[in-house]
Structures are given as structure tokens and as C-alpha cells.
CSV table of C-alpha atoms in Angstrom, one decimal:
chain,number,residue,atom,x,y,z
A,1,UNK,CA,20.0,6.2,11.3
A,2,UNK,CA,19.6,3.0,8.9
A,3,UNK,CA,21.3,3.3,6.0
A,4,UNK,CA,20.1,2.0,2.4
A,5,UNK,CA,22.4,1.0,-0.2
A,6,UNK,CA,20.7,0.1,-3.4
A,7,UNK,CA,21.1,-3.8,-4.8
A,8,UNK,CA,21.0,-4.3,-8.1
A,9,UNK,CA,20.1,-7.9,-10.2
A,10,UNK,CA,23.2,-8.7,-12.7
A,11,UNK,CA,20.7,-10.7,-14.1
A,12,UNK,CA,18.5,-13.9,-14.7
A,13,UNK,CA,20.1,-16.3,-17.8
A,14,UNK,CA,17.5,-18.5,-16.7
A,15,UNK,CA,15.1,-19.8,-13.7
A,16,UNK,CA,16.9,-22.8,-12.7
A,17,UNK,CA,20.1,-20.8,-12.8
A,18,UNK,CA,19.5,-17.1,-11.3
A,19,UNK,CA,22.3,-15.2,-10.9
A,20,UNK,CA,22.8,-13.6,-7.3
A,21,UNK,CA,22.2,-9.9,-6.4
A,22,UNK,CA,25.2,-7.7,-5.9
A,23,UNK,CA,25.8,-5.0,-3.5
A,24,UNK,CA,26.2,-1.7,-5.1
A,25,UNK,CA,28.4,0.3,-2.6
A,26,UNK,CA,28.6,3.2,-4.5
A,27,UNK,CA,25.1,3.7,-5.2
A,28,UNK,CA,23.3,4.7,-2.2
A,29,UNK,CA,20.2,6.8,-1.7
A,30,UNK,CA,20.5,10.6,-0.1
A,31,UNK,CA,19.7,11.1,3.2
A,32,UNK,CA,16.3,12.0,4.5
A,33,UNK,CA,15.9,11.3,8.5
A,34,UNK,CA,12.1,10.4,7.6
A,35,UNK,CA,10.3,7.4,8.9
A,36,UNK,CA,9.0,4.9,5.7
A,37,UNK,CA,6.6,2.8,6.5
A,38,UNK,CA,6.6,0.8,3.4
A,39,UNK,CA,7.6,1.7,-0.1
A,40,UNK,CA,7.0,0.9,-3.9
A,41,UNK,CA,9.4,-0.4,-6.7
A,42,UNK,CA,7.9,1.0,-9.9
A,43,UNK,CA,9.6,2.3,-13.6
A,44,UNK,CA,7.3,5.4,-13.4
A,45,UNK,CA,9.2,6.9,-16.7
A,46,UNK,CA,9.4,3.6,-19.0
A,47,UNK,CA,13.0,4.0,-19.2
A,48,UNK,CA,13.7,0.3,-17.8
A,49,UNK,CA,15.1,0.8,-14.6
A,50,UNK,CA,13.3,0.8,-11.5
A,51,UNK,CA,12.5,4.3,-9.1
A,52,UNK,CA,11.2,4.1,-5.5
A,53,UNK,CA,8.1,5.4,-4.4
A,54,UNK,CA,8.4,6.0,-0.4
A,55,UNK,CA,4.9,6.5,1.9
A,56,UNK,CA,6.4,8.5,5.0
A,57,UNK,CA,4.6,8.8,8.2
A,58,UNK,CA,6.6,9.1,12.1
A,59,UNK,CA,3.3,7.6,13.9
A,60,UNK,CA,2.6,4.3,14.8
A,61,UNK,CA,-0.2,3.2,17.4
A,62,UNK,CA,-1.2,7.2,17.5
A,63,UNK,CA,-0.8,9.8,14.4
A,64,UNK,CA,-2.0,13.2,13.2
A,65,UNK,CA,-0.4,16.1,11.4
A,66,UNK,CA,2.7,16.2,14.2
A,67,UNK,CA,3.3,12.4,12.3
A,68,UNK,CA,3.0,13.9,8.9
A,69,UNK,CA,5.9,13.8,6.6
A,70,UNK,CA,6.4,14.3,2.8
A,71,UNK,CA,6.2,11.0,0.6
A,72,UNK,CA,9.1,10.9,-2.2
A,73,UNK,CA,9.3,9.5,-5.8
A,74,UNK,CA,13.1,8.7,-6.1
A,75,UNK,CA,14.4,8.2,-10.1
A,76,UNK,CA,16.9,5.8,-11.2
A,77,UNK,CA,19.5,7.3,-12.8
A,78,UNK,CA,20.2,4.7,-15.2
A,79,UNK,CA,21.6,2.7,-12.3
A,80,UNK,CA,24.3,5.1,-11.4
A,81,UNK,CA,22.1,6.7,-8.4
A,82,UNK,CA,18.9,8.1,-7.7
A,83,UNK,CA,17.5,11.8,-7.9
A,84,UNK,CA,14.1,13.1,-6.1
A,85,UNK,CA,11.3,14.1,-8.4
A,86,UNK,CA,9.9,17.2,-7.0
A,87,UNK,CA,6.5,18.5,-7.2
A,88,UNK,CA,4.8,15.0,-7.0
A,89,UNK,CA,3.6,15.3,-3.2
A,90,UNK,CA,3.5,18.9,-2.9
A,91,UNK,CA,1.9,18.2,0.5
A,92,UNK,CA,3.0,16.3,3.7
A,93,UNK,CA,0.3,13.4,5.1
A,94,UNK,CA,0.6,10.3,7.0
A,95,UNK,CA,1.1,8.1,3.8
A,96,UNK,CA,1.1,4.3,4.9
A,97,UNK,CA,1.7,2.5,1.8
A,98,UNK,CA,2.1,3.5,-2.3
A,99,UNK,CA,1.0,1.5,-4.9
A,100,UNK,CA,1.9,1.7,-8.6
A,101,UNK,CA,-0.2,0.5,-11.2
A,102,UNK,CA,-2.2,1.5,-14.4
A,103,UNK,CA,-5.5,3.0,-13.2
A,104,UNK,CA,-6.4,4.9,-16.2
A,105,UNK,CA,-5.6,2.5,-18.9
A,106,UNK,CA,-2.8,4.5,-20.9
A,107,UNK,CA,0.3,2.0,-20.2
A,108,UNK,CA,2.2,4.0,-17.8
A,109,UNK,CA,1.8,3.5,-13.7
A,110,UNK,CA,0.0,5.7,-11.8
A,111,UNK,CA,0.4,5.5,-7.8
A,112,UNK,CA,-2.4,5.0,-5.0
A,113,UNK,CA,-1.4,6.4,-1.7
A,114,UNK,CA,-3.2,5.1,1.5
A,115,UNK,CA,-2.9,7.8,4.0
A,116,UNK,CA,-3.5,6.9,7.6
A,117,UNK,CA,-4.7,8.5,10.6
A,118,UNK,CA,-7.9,10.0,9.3
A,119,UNK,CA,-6.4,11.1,6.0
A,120,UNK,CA,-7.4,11.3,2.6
A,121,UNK,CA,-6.2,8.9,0.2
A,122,UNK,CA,-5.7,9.5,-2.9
A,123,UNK,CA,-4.4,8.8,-7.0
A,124,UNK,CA,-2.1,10.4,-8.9
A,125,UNK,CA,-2.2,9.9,-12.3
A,126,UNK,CA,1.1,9.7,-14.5
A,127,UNK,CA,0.5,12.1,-17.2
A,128,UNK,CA,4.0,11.6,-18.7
A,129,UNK,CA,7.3,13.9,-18.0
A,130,UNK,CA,7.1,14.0,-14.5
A,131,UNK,CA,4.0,15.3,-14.1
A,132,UNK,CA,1.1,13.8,-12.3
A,133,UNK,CA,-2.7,14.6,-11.2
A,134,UNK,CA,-4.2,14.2,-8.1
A,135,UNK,CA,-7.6,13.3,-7.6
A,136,UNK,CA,-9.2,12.1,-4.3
A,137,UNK,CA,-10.4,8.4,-3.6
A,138,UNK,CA,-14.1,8.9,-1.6
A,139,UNK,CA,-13.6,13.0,-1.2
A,140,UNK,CA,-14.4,14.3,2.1
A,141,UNK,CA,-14.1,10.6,3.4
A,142,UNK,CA,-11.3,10.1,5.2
A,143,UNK,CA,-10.2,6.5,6.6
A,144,UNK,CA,-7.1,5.4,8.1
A,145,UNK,CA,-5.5,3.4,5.9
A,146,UNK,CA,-2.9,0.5,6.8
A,147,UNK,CA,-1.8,-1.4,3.3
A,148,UNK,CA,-4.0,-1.7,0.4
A,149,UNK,CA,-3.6,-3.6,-3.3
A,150,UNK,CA,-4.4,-3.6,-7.1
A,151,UNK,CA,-6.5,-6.0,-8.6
A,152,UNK,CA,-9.3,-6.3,-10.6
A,153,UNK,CA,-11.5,-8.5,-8.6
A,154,UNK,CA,-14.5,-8.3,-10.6
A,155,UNK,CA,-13.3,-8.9,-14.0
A,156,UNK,CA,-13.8,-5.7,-15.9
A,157,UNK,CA,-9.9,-5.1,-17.0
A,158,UNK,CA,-9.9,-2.4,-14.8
A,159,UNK,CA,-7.8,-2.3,-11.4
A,160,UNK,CA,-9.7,-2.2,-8.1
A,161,UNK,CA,-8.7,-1.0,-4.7
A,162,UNK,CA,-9.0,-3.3,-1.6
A,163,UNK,CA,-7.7,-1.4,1.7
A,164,UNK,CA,-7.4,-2.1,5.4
A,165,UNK,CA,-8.5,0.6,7.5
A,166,UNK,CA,-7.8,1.5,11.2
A,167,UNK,CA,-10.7,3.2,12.1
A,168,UNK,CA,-10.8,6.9,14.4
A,169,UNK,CA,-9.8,5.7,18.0
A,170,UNK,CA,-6.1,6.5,19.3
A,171,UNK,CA,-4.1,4.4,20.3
A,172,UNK,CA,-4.6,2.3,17.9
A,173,UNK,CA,-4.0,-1.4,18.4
A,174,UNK,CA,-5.3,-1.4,22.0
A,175,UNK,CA,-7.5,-4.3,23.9
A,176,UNK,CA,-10.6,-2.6,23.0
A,177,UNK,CA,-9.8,-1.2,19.3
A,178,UNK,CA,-12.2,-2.5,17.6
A,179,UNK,CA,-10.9,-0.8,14.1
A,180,UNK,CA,-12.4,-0.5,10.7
A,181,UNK,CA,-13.9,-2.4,8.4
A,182,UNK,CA,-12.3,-3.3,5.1
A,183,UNK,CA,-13.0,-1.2,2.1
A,184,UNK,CA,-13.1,-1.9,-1.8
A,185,UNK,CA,-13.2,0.6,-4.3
A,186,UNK,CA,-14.1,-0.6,-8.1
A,187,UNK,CA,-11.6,1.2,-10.7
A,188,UNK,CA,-13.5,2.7,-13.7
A,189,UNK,CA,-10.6,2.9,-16.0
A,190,UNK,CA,-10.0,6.6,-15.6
A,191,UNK,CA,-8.8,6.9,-12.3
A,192,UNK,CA,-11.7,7.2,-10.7
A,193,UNK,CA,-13.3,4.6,-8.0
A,194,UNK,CA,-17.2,3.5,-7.1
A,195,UNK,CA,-17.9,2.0,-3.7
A,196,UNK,CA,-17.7,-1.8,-3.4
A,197,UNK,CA,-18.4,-2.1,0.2
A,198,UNK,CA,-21.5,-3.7,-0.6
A,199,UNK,CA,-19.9,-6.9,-2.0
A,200,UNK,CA,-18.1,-7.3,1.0
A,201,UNK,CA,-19.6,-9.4,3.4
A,202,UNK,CA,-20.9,-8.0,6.9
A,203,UNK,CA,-19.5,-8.4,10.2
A,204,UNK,CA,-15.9,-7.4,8.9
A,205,UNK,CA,-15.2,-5.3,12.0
A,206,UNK,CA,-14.7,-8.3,14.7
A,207,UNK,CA,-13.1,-9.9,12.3
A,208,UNK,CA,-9.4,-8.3,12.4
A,209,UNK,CA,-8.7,-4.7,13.1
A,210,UNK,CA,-5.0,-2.6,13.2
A,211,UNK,CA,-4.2,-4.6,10.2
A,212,UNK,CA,-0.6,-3.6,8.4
A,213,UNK,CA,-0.8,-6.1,5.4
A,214,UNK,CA,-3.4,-7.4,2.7
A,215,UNK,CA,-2.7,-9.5,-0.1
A,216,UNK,CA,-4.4,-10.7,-3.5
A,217,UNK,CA,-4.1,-13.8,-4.2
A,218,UNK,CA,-6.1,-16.9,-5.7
A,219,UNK,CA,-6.3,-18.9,-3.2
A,220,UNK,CA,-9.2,-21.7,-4.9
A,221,UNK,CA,-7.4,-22.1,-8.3
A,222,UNK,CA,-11.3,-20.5,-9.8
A,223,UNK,CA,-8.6,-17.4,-11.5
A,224,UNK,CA,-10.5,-15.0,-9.2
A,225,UNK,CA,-8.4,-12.8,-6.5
A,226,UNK,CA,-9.4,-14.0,-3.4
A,227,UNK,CA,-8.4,-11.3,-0.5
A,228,UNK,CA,-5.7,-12.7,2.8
A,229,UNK,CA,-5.5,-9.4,5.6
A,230,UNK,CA,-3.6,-9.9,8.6
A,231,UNK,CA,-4.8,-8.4,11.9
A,232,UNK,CA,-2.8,-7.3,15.0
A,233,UNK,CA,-5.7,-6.6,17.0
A,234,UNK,CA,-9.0,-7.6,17.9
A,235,UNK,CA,-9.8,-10.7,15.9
A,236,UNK,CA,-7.1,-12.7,13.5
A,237,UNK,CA,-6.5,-13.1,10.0
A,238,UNK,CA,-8.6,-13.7,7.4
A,239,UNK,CA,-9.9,-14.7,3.9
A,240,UNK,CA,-12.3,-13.4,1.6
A,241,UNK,CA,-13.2,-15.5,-1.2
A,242,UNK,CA,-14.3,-13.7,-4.8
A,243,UNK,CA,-16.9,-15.8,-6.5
A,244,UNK,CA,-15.3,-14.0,-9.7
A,245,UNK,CA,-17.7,-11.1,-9.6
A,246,UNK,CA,-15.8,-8.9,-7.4
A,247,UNK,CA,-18.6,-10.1,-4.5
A,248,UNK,CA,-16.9,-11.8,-1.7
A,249,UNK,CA,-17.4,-14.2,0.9
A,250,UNK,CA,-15.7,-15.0,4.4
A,251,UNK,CA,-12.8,-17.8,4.2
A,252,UNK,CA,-12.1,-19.8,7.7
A,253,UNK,CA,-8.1,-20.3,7.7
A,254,UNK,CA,-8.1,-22.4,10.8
A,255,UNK,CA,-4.0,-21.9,11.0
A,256,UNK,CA,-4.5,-18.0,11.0
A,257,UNK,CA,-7.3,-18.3,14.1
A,258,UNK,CA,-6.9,-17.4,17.5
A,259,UNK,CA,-3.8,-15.0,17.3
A,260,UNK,CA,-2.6,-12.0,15.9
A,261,UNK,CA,-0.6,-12.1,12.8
A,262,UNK,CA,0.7,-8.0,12.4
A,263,UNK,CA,4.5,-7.7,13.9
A,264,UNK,CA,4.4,-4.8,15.9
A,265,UNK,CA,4.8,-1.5,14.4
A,266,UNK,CA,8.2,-0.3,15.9
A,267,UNK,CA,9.9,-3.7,14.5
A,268,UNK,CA,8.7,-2.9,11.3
A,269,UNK,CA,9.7,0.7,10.7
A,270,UNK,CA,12.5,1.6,8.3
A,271,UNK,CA,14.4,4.7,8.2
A,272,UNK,CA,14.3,6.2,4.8
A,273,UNK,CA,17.5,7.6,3.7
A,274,UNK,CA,15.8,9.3,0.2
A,275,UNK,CA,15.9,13.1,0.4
A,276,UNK,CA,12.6,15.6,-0.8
């Protein structure tokens, strides 16, 4: 069992001369035994110190509800440790990746949760106090979600989804697995999401598939998001270029052709040691 000991920042006088991080012995997080595949660093509460928002799933190449796990929201305790905030995943899934961000517009982070294996994704709004509300990204669509960002990529002010999705055919990640296509969901500054797949480009499928990471980043200096995925299966990674609309175009990155770019899922895994 890996264990996690938190590290804290003593602090940052100035750029050119950071001080180091410092191991915190003595604050360490309670054990779990689940499996994290990736996890969040958000102040969910305003109180200036960073909690941890953990997506747990035990499958890797294959998944379904023997893989689900319960996702946790661990609170800093003003540095001193961290307690579990209950009754913010009341349900177990095969959570991939959380991320934190303002969805509906009223200064606090809310949390997207990417669930893989044929789940259902969806938001949970921070209503203050602990307390958050679920609603459902695409109801009654479920995709199989590997990473996904924030970012408004068509200029509204309001915080889009772009997600990488594995498709339905286990194992995943094998010579014939052709995956999913990408997916965009355009934030309406509630919470809610429309569907942007139509300004994606088409073809997306034999393009990379079993992919574990996406970024947004601007990549033509044009202070659009352009989109980067990585792919560990069929095809290789990948740009998409915005054209500041939220409408997007394929990118040729000749360094990222001709091989896979994922590392493989059981090198990659972390141990969470955060207790429900």
C-alpha cells in the first residue's frame, strides 16, 4: 500500500527565489485501500487552504460496477490534517478524473466527474456549507470517460467541457480498439452543458483512442484554447486548433506521429490513502 504524506509550500517571497517544499511528516492522509486514478487540488470552502478531490475506480483496460469505488472530497484542516466530507458522492462509480472549477458563475468551485466504463458523468454544484447538487452531463448518455478539462473555448465567460472518451469495447486499449471520439460540452453558466460535437472536426475516431490525458492550452499565441490529447491506442496524439469560436480544426504535430503517447495504465495507478 503507497502511502501519501501531504507537502506543504512554506512559501514564495518571489519567482526568482522560490522557497522549497517541505515534507510534512506528521500530516498524512487516512487510509482508504482504494485505487485513484487521478485527483483534484481545489479550496472547495474559500478558507485558503487547499482539499483534495480523489476520482476512484480499481479497473484499468476492463471495468464495470466490480471496478466501482466511492470518490472522496478530503478537507484541509487548516493545514494540520485532513477530514472526509461525507455525503458529496453518495454513490460508488468508476470516476476517472475530477475537475474543480466555477460552472455556475457564483465564485465558489464546483467539480465535474468523468466517470468511465459506460458511466454517467456528472456536476456537482457547490451550494456552500458542504453541500452540493448533482445534475447529469448528457442524461441517459453514458461515455467512458478518460481525462477531461475546463475552459471556455468559445469565448462566452462560461467554462466548457472537452473529454476523451473510451468508447463500449472491453478490453480497452487492444490492437483493434478503435475507441471514442472526443466530446465538447458548451457551459451555460448554470451548470448545465449543450452539445458541441458539431464544432469538432470529423474523423476524430482514427485519430487516437484509449486516451488518459487532454490538455488546454494556446498553442498559436491567437488567446484561443487550442485542445493537445494523448492516445495510447490506435492512432497518436493530437491537436485541435480553436479558431476562437469554440469550432475547431485538426493540428498535425509531426513529433507526436506514429507512436502512442498514454503510459500504461498499471504504471500510472496510485493508491489512495484518503478514507470515505
Amino acid at each position: 500500500m503507497k502511502s501519501l504524506t501531504a507537502v506543504l509550500v512554506l512559501g514564495l517571497p518571489s519567482v526568482a527565489a522560490a522557497a522549497p517544499w517541505a515534507l510534512k511528516p506528521n500530516v498524512q492522509l487516512p487510509d482508504s485501500g482504494f485505487v485513484t486514478q487521478k485527483l483534484e487540488l481545489v479550496d472547495v470552502n474559500d478558507d485558503g487552504f487547499v482539499d483534495i478531490a480523489f476520482a476512484n475506480s480499481s479497473g484499468d483496460s476492463t471495468g464495470g460496477a466490480q471496478n466501482a469505488q466511492p470518490n472522496q472530497l478530503l478537507i484541509n484542516d487548516g493545514g494540520s490534517g485532513f477530514t472526509a466530507l461525507g455525503g458529496v458522492f453518495d454513490e460508488v462509480d468508476n470516476a476517472y478524473v475530477i475537475k474543480a472549477g466555477d460552472l455556475d458563475n457564483d465564485g465558489d468551485a464546483d467539480l465535474v466527474v468523468g466517470v468511465n466504463f459506460t458511466g454517467q458523468s456528472y456536476v456537482l454544484l457547490n451550494e456552500g456549507g458542504g453541500a452540493f447538487t448533482r445534475q447529469d452531463i448528457e442524461p441517459g448518455n453514458n461515455k467512458s470517460i478518460g481525462d477531461l478539462e475546463l475552459g471556455d473555448v468559445d469565448g462566452d465567460a462560461d467554462l466548457d467541457i472537452v473529454a476523451t472518451d473510451w468508447g463500449s469495447s472491453q478490453p480497452y486499449g487492444d490492437p483493434v480498439d478503435w475507441g471514442a471520439p472526443l466530446h465538447l460540452w458548451l457551459g451555460n453558466g448554470d451548470g448545465s452543458f449543450e452539445d458541441g460535437v458539431p464544432n469538432l472536426p470529423m474523423g476524430m475516431e482514427s485519430w487516437a483512442s484509449w486516451s488518459f490525458d487532454i490538455e488546454l492550452v494556446d498553442l498559436d499565441n491567437d488567446y484561443a484554447l487550442d485542445v493537445l490529447v494523448s492516445s495510447r491506442g490506435i492512432g497518436f496524439g493530437f491537436g485541435l486548433q480553436n479558431d476562437g469560436t469554440g469550432t475547431f480544426t485538426k493540428m498535425t504535430i509531426p513529433a507526436l506521429e506514429g507512436s502512442g503517447s498514454n503510459p500504461t495504465p498499471r504504471s500510472r495507478r496510485l493508491i489512495s490513502t484518503a478514507t470515505v
